[in-house]
Amino acid sequence: MRKIYAFDFDGTITNSDSLIAIIRYVSGSRRLLLWILSHLHLLLLMKAGLYSNNKLKQQLCRHIFAGMTEDALSSKAEAFANDNAHIIRPQAMKMIKSALAEGSTVCIISASPSIWVRPFFRSCSGIEFLCTEMESSRGVITGRFIGSNCYGQEKVNRLLLHHPDRYTYELTAFGDSRGDRELLAFADYSHYKPFRT
């Protein structure tokens, strides 16, 4: 039976949240702070489960990234990964490389868009990125997502879309938050908040 290793990115592979970090990197802290202050009521509603995580995240991404070209954001993402390599947990990268070396399938299943997740794994070939995807039109970022934010049940949905015959593989999942619960429950073997020693 083949093996699939599914990893959440933010907080599992990394030691901090990449969305907030890249926003600061791209546009500075002041712009982010102003957005947070103007959307504080929605943030509180989201925390209480009364407002969609997907909607709020798209609003933030639209505010920060809409109007940038894909090339410009890709270039920023490459620089961001170079300057923030320290956020990757060494034990997580060791596990990923070990799984790839044994011929297993490795999936990064993340709510963070692949445009800034991929550059952290330039040294690894063969990884599947099942992430939130940002929409663009004629090479310009719109700030909207293609499909749903890859969070909660959507992580399981993405995995099954790419690997539908569940009985044909053994699944090991790694996560650290509420957004990973469904994926962890779906796996044969699950690891909550790993790589922290």
Coordinates of C-alpha atoms in Angstrom, one line a residue:
M1 CA 0.0 0.0 0.0
R2 CA 1.4 3.4 -1.0
K3 CA 1.9 6.1 1.6
I4 CA 0.7 9.7 1.6
Y5 CA 2.0 12.3 4.0
A6 CA -0.2 15.4 4.3
F7 CA 1.3 18.4 6.0
D8 CA -0.4 21.6 7.1
F9 CA 1.9 24.6 6.5
D10 CA 1.3 27.5 9.0
G11 CA 2.2 26.5 12.5
T12 CA 3.0 22.9 11.6
I13 CA 5.9 23.2 9.2
T14 CA 6.5 26.8 10.2
N15 CA 6.8 28.4 13.6
S16 CA 4.7 31.4 12.7
D17 CA 1.8 32.5 10.5
S18 CA 3.0 33.2 6.9
L19 CA 0.0 35.3 5.9
I20 CA 0.6 38.0 8.4
A21 CA 4.4 37.9 7.8
I22 CA 4.1 38.2 4.0
I23 CA 1.6 41.0 4.2
R24 CA 4.1 42.9 6.4
Y25 CA 6.8 42.0 3.9
V26 CA 4.8 43.2 0.9
S27 CA 3.0 46.3 2.2
G28 CA 4.3 47.1 5.7
S29 CA 2.7 46.8 9.2
R30 CA 0.8 50.0 9.1
R31 CA -1.5 49.0 6.2
L32 CA -2.2 45.7 7.9
L33 CA -3.0 47.4 11.3
L34 CA -5.4 49.8 9.6
W35 CA -7.2 46.9 8.0
I36 CA -7.4 45.0 11.3
L37 CA -8.8 48.0 13.1
S38 CA -11.5 48.6 10.4
H39 CA -12.5 45.0 10.4
L40 CA -12.2 44.2 14.1
H41 CA -16.0 43.5 14.4
L42 CA -15.8 40.9 11.7
L43 CA -12.7 39.3 13.2
L44 CA -14.5 38.9 16.5
L45 CA -17.5 37.4 14.7
M46 CA -15.2 35.0 12.9
K47 CA -13.6 33.9 16.2
A48 CA -17.1 33.3 17.5
G49 CA -18.0 31.2 14.5
L50 CA -20.5 33.7 13.2
Y51 CA -18.7 35.0 10.2
S52 CA -17.0 33.1 7.4
N53 CA -13.2 32.6 7.6
N54 CA -13.2 32.3 3.8
K55 CA -14.9 35.6 3.3
L56 CA -12.8 37.5 5.8
K57 CA -9.5 36.1 4.4
Q58 CA -10.6 37.0 0.8
Q59 CA -11.3 40.6 2.0
L60 CA -7.8 40.9 3.5
C61 CA -6.1 39.4 0.4
R62 CA -8.1 41.7 -1.9
H63 CA -7.1 44.7 0.2
I64 CA -3.4 43.8 0.2
F65 CA -2.7 42.0 -3.1
A66 CA -5.4 43.0 -5.6
G67 CA -3.8 44.9 -8.5
M68 CA -0.4 43.4 -8.1
T69 CA 0.9 41.4 -11.1
E70 CA 1.5 37.7 -10.6
D71 CA 5.1 38.2 -11.5
A72 CA 5.5 40.9 -8.9
L73 CA 3.9 38.8 -6.1
S74 CA 5.9 35.8 -7.2
S75 CA 9.1 37.8 -7.0
K76 CA 8.1 39.1 -3.5
A77 CA 7.3 35.5 -2.5
E78 CA 10.7 34.2 -3.6
A79 CA 12.4 37.0 -1.6
F80 CA 10.1 36.4 1.4
A81 CA 11.1 32.7 1.5
N82 CA 14.8 33.6 1.2
D83 CA 14.6 36.1 4.0
N84 CA 12.4 33.9 6.3
A85 CA 13.9 30.4 5.9
H86 CA 14.3 30.5 9.7
I87 CA 10.5 30.0 10.1
I88 CA 10.7 26.4 8.8
R89 CA 10.9 23.9 11.6
P90 CA 14.0 21.7 10.9
Q91 CA 12.3 18.5 12.1
A92 CA 9.4 19.1 9.7
M93 CA 11.8 19.6 6.7
K94 CA 13.7 16.5 7.8
M95 CA 10.4 14.5 7.8
I96 CA 9.4 15.8 4.4
K97 CA 12.7 14.9 2.8
S98 CA 12.7 11.5 4.4
A99 CA 9.2 10.7 3.1
L100 CA 10.2 11.9 -0.4
A101 CA 13.4 9.8 -0.3
E102 CA 11.4 6.6 0.5
G103 CA 9.2 7.2 -2.5
S104 CA 6.1 8.3 -0.6
T105 CA 3.7 11.1 -1.8
V106 CA 4.1 14.4 0.1
C107 CA 1.3 16.9 0.1
I108 CA 1.3 20.4 1.6
I109 CA -2.3 21.1 2.3
S110 CA -2.6 24.7 3.3
A111 CA -5.0 27.6 3.7
S112 CA -2.1 29.8 2.6
P113 CA -1.8 30.4 -1.1
S114 CA 0.7 28.2 -2.9
I115 CA 2.3 31.3 -4.5
W116 CA 4.2 32.0 -1.3
V117 CA 4.3 28.4 0.1
R118 CA 6.1 26.8 -2.9
P119 CA 9.3 28.9 -2.6
F120 CA 10.1 27.5 0.8
F121 CA 10.5 24.0 -0.8
R122 CA 12.8 24.8 -3.8
S123 CA 15.2 22.1 -2.5
C124 CA 12.5 19.4 -2.6
S125 CA 11.2 18.0 -5.8
G126 CA 7.9 16.1 -6.2
I127 CA 5.8 17.8 -3.5
E128 CA 2.1 18.3 -4.3
F129 CA 0.8 21.7 -3.2
L130 CA -3.0 21.4 -2.4
C131 CA -3.4 25.0 -1.2
T132 CA -5.7 28.0 -1.5
E133 CA -5.1 29.5 -4.9
M134 CA -5.3 33.2 -5.7
E135 CA -7.2 34.2 -8.8
S136 CA -5.6 36.4 -11.5
S137 CA -7.0 38.0 -14.6
R138 CA -4.5 38.8 -17.4
G139 CA -1.6 38.3 -15.1
V140 CA -3.0 40.6 -12.4
I141 CA -4.1 39.4 -8.9
T142 CA -7.8 40.0 -8.2
G143 CA -7.6 39.2 -4.5
R144 CA -10.3 36.5 -4.8
F145 CA -9.7 32.8 -4.4
I146 CA -10.1 30.1 -7.0
G147 CA -12.6 27.8 -5.3
S148 CA -12.7 27.7 -1.5
N149 CA -10.2 28.6 1.2
C150 CA -8.3 25.4 1.9
Y151 CA -9.4 25.1 5.5
G152 CA -11.3 22.5 7.6
Q153 CA -13.2 20.1 5.5
E154 CA -11.8 21.6 2.3
K155 CA -8.4 20.1 3.2
V156 CA -10.0 16.6 3.0
N157 CA -11.9 17.6 -0.2
R158 CA -8.6 18.7 -1.9
L159 CA -6.9 15.5 -0.9
L160 CA -9.7 13.3 -2.2
L161 CA -9.8 15.3 -5.4
H162 CA -6.2 14.4 -6.2
H163 CA -6.2 11.0 -4.5
P164 CA -9.8 9.7 -4.6
D165 CA -9.2 5.9 -4.0
R166 CA -8.8 6.2 -0.2
Y167 CA -8.6 2.5 0.3
T168 CA -5.4 2.3 -1.8
Y169 CA -3.2 4.4 0.4
E170 CA -2.1 4.9 4.0
L171 CA -2.5 8.5 5.1
T172 CA -0.4 10.2 7.8
A173 CA -1.4 13.8 8.5
F174 CA 0.3 16.6 10.5
G175 CA -1.5 19.7 11.8
D176 CA -1.7 22.2 14.6
S177 CA -5.0 24.0 14.6
R178 CA -8.8 23.9 14.3
G179 CA -8.5 24.2 10.5
D180 CA -6.7 20.8 10.5
R181 CA -9.2 18.8 12.6
E182 CA -11.0 17.2 9.7
L183 CA -7.8 16.2 7.9
L184 CA -6.3 14.7 11.1
A185 CA -9.6 12.7 11.8
F186 CA -9.5 11.4 8.2
A187 CA -6.0 10.1 8.5
D188 CA -4.8 6.6 9.5
Y189 CA -2.1 8.3 11.6
S190 CA -2.4 11.8 12.8
H191 CA 0.1 14.1 14.6
Y192 CA -1.1 17.2 16.3
K193 CA 1.5 20.0 16.9
P194 CA 4.5 17.9 15.9
F195 CA 8.1 19.0 15.3
R196 CA 8.2 21.3 18.4
T197 CA 11.1 19.7 20.3

